[in-house]
Each structure stands twice: as C-alpha cells, then as structure tokens.
Amino acid sequence: MIACDMSPEVARARAGGTPLVALESTIITHGLPHPQNLDIARRIEAEIRAGGATPATIAVLDGRLKIGLEDTQLDDLAKAGDVRKLSRADLPVAIATGATGATTVAATMIAAHLAGIEVFATGGIGGVHRGAETSFDISADLHELAQTPVTVVAAGAKAILDLPKTLETLETLGVPVITFGQDAFPAFWSRDSGLAAPLRLDNPRDIARSHRTRGQMGLAGGQLIANPIPAADEIPRAEIDRAISTALGDAKTAGVLGKDVTPYLLDRMQALTQGRSVRANIALVLNNARLAARIATELGKIAT
Ligand code: PSU
Ligand code: MN
C-alpha cells in the first residue's frame, strides 16, 4: 500500500476514534481567489471541528500523499501560484515524481478511501460540461463516485455545467444522488436547479445508514449528497444565469480546454458577479462541512 502521511491532528483523531471528514485542496488552489482562500480553508476546517469531527485536508506535497495538512502547509499551498491540479490520472504520476499538487474531488475520494475516511465535504463536484456532445468534456469526478466508496457532500453541481446531462450520467453510473431536505436538485449558488433530485433524505442518520448498506451489499462507489445553499446566501437564478452565459462565451473566445476550463469559469464568475459568487461559495462550503461532520458522527455509531 502507498504510504500516506497523517497530520498529528488526524493521527490523534484516528487513535481516539474521532470521526474524520476529508477536504479537497483544488478548491483552495484553483477554486477560490487568493488571499481569501487560506482564511476560507481554515474556516472550513474549524466548522468541522465545531461539529465534533476532525478535518483531513488532502494534497500531494513533494510526492507525499498528505492526509491532513498542518497550518504552515495549508498556508504554503494557498499562496503557491502554480500548483498542479491532480485528478485520478495525475495522482500516481505526481507521487512517483515527487511533485506537489492539489487534489480534485476524484483524487480526494481516492486518498480518503486509502486512509479509511468515509465522508468528504466540498463545494461543487465536476460534471458534464455544456457542449459535451462535441467537446466530450465530462469530469472524472462522476466516474469516481461510481467506484470509490466515499460519501461526498456538495451543493449540487454548478450551473456552468449541463445539469440535466450531469444527472443522467450519474444515473447511468448508478451513483445515488441524494438531496438533503428538499425535492429539487440544488444548483450550487441557487437552491433550486429546476430539476428534481432522484433521491431525498432528511437526516444525517439515514445518509449514514445508506452509506453502510451500500458497503454491506458489496456495491462499489459512493453517494453524492446535494445540500442546498442556505436561503440567506443564495444568488437568484436569473441573476446568476446572465453571468454564466458571459463566462461561457469568454471561455469559448479564449479557447480554454481540458482541466483549465473549470478554474477559468470560476474566476470569470467571480469577476462578473463582483465577488458575490465567492461569498455564496464560502457560505455553501461551510454549510456542507457542518452536514459532513454530522454524517461522519452518525457513521461512527454504525458498525461496518
Ligand atoms: N466545482 C466547483 N469548485 C471547484 C471545483 C469544481 O464549484 O473548485 C474543482 C473540484 O476540485 C472538482 C474539479 O473536482 O474542479 C473538477 O474539475 P474538472 O471539471 O476539470 O474535472
Ligand atoms: Mn474536464
């Protein structure tokens, strides 16, 4: 098995039986603007601690797979300008060559599973991009959810994506898409995407039980928990839709491709909404961290 480095805090949690929640690092390096990203990363970790669980932010530093970052490591990652974005395909290459990189949802799920962590909180997952019928741009996150047994708490998927195609793909892959507490699938900055969620659960205990049941049945893959942004923080659909159209047009004009697409769009959205998209992003990630801590706590009470 590949060696991973547990931070002292994560090692203590494991020894003491405290529930763990994994966190990705691409959101820090490519998803949120510097310098707020460090402060936000710390607040997300604090929210998990306040919920009685221990955060494990995941990254590759000089070829070492880190499960939990110390504060100086988090600081270095947040300010480094040219960190690689590591998904499933990139993770082994980065480890083998001593590189440094931030993990996406897919890579964070892999690392969490290697470390025995069952719950992971993030903002939004990657999905099927608009125009995928010609670009074939479909995030590896979707296939990861189909094969790695981690419950991922996200605020749905961003409306910069093609949400109907994203949901169809998840259905084909047999990934349970479970909305928390409402029927509509949330669209990241807005509570309602206008699409019905395939499944709904209203409490963390049921989410934990269905995670366990998947494992007991020998089914591969995890669960996507779609947790709507708090009402006070959402951006109305009409308002966000205008910015999305402009951002997509700009990406096309600039000829952005591959793994640069998502960071480019997030950056354009921040500029087009005068930072409002980032404020909503922060609120929803904190909300997801709270729910993930509750699910991890419930999972700790159920035997495997
Ligand atoms: N969506 C967001 N914020 C993010 C990402 C997605 O709202 O920061 C990041 C996550 O790390 C996700 C990755 O796993 O982008 C997806 O990238 P791609 O579309 O290249 O697979
Ligand atoms: Mn892509």
XYZ file of C-alpha atoms and ligand atoms in Angstrom:
326
model
C 0.000 0.000 0.000
C 1.145 3.527 -0.744
C 2.410 5.367 2.301
C 0.413 8.402 3.329
C 1.415 10.986 5.914
C -1.216 11.622 8.552
C -1.011 15.039 10.208
C -0.658 14.902 14.010
C -4.282 16.042 14.374
C -5.546 13.296 12.050
C -3.390 10.671 13.784
C -4.842 11.733 17.160
C -8.379 11.547 15.823
C -7.798 8.040 14.487
C -6.283 6.843 17.746
C -9.132 8.358 19.739
C -11.971 7.264 17.450
C -12.998 10.806 16.454
C -14.881 10.868 13.119
C -12.905 12.247 10.163
C -14.057 14.377 7.249
C -11.865 14.690 4.144
C -11.469 18.038 2.342
C -10.084 18.675 -1.145
C -7.304 21.136 -1.936
C -8.162 22.115 -5.529
C -10.886 24.336 -4.103
C -8.071 26.205 -2.281
C -5.637 26.471 -5.212
C -7.959 26.687 -8.229
C -11.471 27.259 -6.877
C -11.176 30.314 -4.634
C -9.222 33.541 -5.071
C -6.014 34.300 -3.199
C -5.612 35.623 -0.488
C -9.093 34.779 0.870
C -8.517 31.102 0.061
C -6.337 30.461 3.126
C -8.788 32.076 5.514
C -11.645 30.118 3.969
C -9.730 26.831 4.126
C -9.150 27.437 7.833
C -12.805 28.316 8.426
C -13.935 25.115 6.708
C -11.648 23.089 8.957
C -12.906 24.977 12.038
C -16.520 24.246 11.094
C -15.776 20.519 11.036
C -14.094 20.673 14.427
C -17.069 22.595 15.819
C -19.248 19.731 14.569
C -17.275 17.224 16.651
C -15.237 15.753 13.795
C -11.670 16.206 12.588
C -10.832 17.708 9.181
C -8.332 15.997 6.877
C -7.374 18.298 4.014
C -5.727 16.234 1.292
C -2.886 17.208 -1.071
C 0.375 15.897 -2.514
C 3.426 17.766 -1.201
C 6.819 16.860 -2.700
C 5.500 13.466 -3.724
C 3.996 12.606 -0.314
C 0.284 11.969 -0.063
C -0.857 14.116 2.863
C -3.932 13.218 4.900
C -4.418 16.383 6.914
C -2.267 19.470 6.448
C -0.529 21.401 9.172
C -1.249 25.096 9.199
C 2.071 26.065 7.555
C 1.465 23.517 4.774
C -2.022 24.909 4.191
C -0.527 28.403 4.079
C 2.164 27.369 1.528
C -0.384 25.669 -0.703
C -2.770 28.623 -0.580
C -0.141 31.097 -1.741
C 1.732 28.945 -4.261
C 0.710 30.229 -7.677
C 1.426 27.285 -9.966
C 0.177 24.237 -8.115
C -0.867 21.305 -10.312
C -4.460 20.145 -10.320
C -4.441 16.399 -9.681
C -7.298 14.131 -10.663
C -7.333 10.285 -10.784
C -4.973 10.135 -13.768
C -2.417 12.544 -12.298
C -2.201 11.355 -8.696
C 0.237 8.402 -9.136
C 2.454 10.390 -11.522
C 2.708 13.245 -9.017
C 3.553 10.868 -6.154
C 6.085 8.919 -8.234
C 7.925 12.032 -9.380
C 7.977 13.967 -6.110
C 5.638 16.681 -7.364
C 3.300 18.982 -5.437
C -0.343 19.244 -6.366
C -3.861 19.890 -5.182
C -6.428 17.101 -5.303
C -9.762 17.362 -7.111
C -12.920 15.660 -5.884
C -11.912 12.442 -7.706
C -8.369 12.378 -6.316
C -9.521 13.363 -2.815
C -12.010 10.469 -2.805
C -9.202 8.054 -3.733
C -6.928 9.390 -0.994
C -9.723 9.452 1.593
C -10.563 5.832 0.851
C -6.886 4.795 1.129
C -6.843 6.454 4.566
C -10.130 4.871 5.675
C -12.125 8.135 5.623
C -15.736 7.716 4.521
C -17.085 11.275 4.325
C -15.838 14.225 2.276
C -17.113 17.808 2.164
C -16.634 20.151 -0.782
C -18.392 22.948 -2.688
C -19.415 21.571 -6.044
C -18.412 18.475 -7.983
C -17.222 18.445 -11.567
C -19.760 17.236 -14.115
C -20.763 17.183 -17.752
C -19.828 20.494 -19.368
C -22.217 22.300 -21.683
C -21.349 21.335 -25.253
C -20.022 17.943 -24.106
C -21.688 16.382 -27.158
C -18.842 17.874 -29.170
C -16.088 18.552 -26.577
C -16.551 15.236 -24.653
C -15.666 17.229 -21.501
C -17.001 15.129 -18.641
C -15.311 15.348 -15.230
C -13.581 12.256 -13.845
C -15.428 13.099 -10.589
C -18.547 11.349 -11.910
C -16.784 8.053 -12.588
C -15.027 8.281 -9.236
C -18.369 8.480 -7.456
C -19.254 5.231 -9.250
C -16.234 3.338 -7.995
C -14.902 4.722 -4.700
C -16.936 4.277 -1.508
C -16.948 7.799 -0.112
C -19.996 9.944 0.659
C -19.417 13.373 -0.906
C -21.343 16.374 0.431
C -21.646 19.132 -2.200
C -24.115 21.910 -3.017
C -25.060 20.097 -6.218
C -23.149 20.987 -9.350
C -22.508 24.433 -10.768
C -24.912 25.773 -13.334
C -21.889 26.488 -15.572
C -22.266 22.744 -16.296
C -25.012 20.938 -18.170
C -27.034 19.827 -15.144
C -29.530 17.531 -16.930
C -26.660 15.671 -18.624
C -24.745 15.518 -15.332
C -27.737 13.921 -13.591
C -28.303 11.492 -16.487
C -24.662 10.432 -16.377
C -24.792 9.867 -12.628
C -27.923 7.782 -13.110
C -26.220 5.656 -15.783
C -23.244 5.154 -13.473
C -25.528 4.045 -10.637
C -24.483 6.860 -8.307
C -27.110 7.730 -5.694
C -27.813 11.454 -5.955
C -29.493 12.326 -2.675
C -30.800 15.782 -1.928
C -30.741 16.795 1.725
C -34.080 18.094 2.962
C -35.757 19.137 -0.303
C -37.001 17.571 -3.550
C -35.234 19.837 -6.049
C -31.637 19.259 -7.073
C -29.672 22.350 -5.964
C -27.535 24.328 -8.422
C -24.658 25.460 -6.226
C -25.264 29.238 -5.984
C -29.053 28.703 -6.134
C -31.165 26.335 -4.076
C -33.228 25.050 -6.965
C -31.925 23.934 -10.366
C -35.449 23.389 -11.680
C -34.666 19.655 -11.830
C -35.993 17.021 -9.457
C -33.408 15.108 -7.440
C -33.610 11.326 -7.884
C -33.469 10.658 -4.123
C -34.071 12.616 -0.940
C -33.089 12.068 2.705
C -33.860 14.404 5.581
C -31.382 13.465 8.274
C -27.686 12.536 8.624
C -28.516 9.207 10.230
C -30.328 7.943 7.141
C -27.468 9.134 4.931
C -25.010 7.222 7.120
C -27.205 4.116 7.031
C -27.487 4.122 3.270
C -23.690 4.537 3.001
C -23.247 1.481 5.249
C -25.864 -0.513 3.376
C -24.038 0.062 0.070
C -20.878 -1.316 1.655
C -22.683 -4.288 3.165
C -24.164 -5.112 -0.239
C -20.728 -5.019 -1.839
C -21.735 -2.203 -4.190
C -18.836 -0.152 -5.489
C -18.953 3.607 -5.362
C -20.123 6.312 -3.022
C -23.018 8.703 -2.656
C -23.486 12.285 -3.742
C -25.292 14.316 -1.089
C -26.649 17.517 -2.638
C -27.021 20.039 0.176
C -28.764 23.276 -0.846
C -27.055 26.590 -0.097
C -28.714 28.376 2.884
C -31.564 30.606 1.637
C -29.984 33.785 3.014
C -26.856 33.246 0.907
C -28.240 32.145 -2.442
C -27.981 34.128 -5.666
C -31.228 34.158 -7.658
C -31.172 32.029 -10.818
C -31.902 34.880 -13.243
C -29.011 36.908 -11.901
C -26.504 34.072 -11.981
C -27.660 32.860 -15.416
C -26.571 36.131 -17.042
C -23.059 35.838 -15.621
C -22.873 32.180 -16.655
C -23.693 32.990 -20.294
C -20.990 35.645 -20.395
C -18.394 33.392 -18.693
C -19.117 30.543 -21.129
C -18.816 32.892 -24.101
C -15.488 34.189 -22.775
C -14.142 30.641 -22.343
C -15.020 29.878 -25.934
C -13.380 33.040 -27.242
C -10.257 32.379 -25.148
C -10.095 28.769 -26.426
C -9.779 27.283 -22.905
C -9.615 23.471 -22.875
C -9.267 20.436 -20.601
C -8.626 20.868 -16.897
C -8.283 24.640 -17.289
C -11.984 25.018 -18.108
C -13.398 24.799 -14.561
C -10.855 27.179 -12.912
C -11.272 29.654 -15.807
C -15.064 29.722 -15.450
C -14.912 30.087 -11.650
C -12.544 33.015 -11.987
C -14.740 34.727 -14.609
C -17.820 34.207 -12.428
C -16.111 35.943 -9.530
C -15.276 38.972 -11.684
C -18.712 39.106 -13.340
C -20.590 38.974 -10.025
C -18.236 41.424 -8.225
C -17.251 38.723 -5.747
C -20.803 37.720 -4.903
C -20.286 34.224 -6.361
C -17.344 33.739 -3.992
C -19.322 34.869 -0.927
C -22.048 32.372 -1.792
C -19.384 29.738 -2.401
C -17.962 30.258 1.103
C -21.381 30.031 2.743
C -22.261 26.801 0.976
C -18.946 25.076 1.695
C -19.288 25.877 5.404
C -22.827 24.518 5.296
C -21.532 21.336 3.635
C -18.771 20.984 6.238
C -21.406 21.098 9.008
C -23.528 18.401 7.384
C -20.493 16.214 6.637
C -19.420 16.332 10.297
C -22.908 15.165 11.319
C -22.862 12.309 8.778
C -19.369 11.226 9.886
C -20.549 11.228 13.502
C -23.550 9.031 12.617
C -21.330 6.671 10.608
C -19.099 6.282 13.641
C -22.071 4.838 15.537
C -22.867 2.151 12.944
C -20.707 -0.949 12.729
C -19.312 -1.893 9.301
N -16.526 22.968 -8.875
C -16.552 23.984 -8.024
N -15.408 24.364 -7.391
C -14.224 23.694 -7.604
C -14.234 22.583 -8.497
C -15.402 22.254 -9.098
O -17.585 24.568 -7.817
O -13.192 24.073 -7.017
C -12.974 21.775 -8.680
C -13.069 20.470 -7.846
O -11.793 20.144 -7.360
C -13.507 19.455 -8.887
C -12.770 19.938 -10.091
O -13.174 18.117 -8.552
O -12.859 21.354 -10.039
C -13.387 19.425 -11.379
O -12.528 19.742 -12.423
P -12.772 19.089 -13.873
O -14.048 19.704 -14.338
O -11.561 19.522 -14.657
O -12.835 17.601 -13.651
Mn -12.905 18.434 -17.799
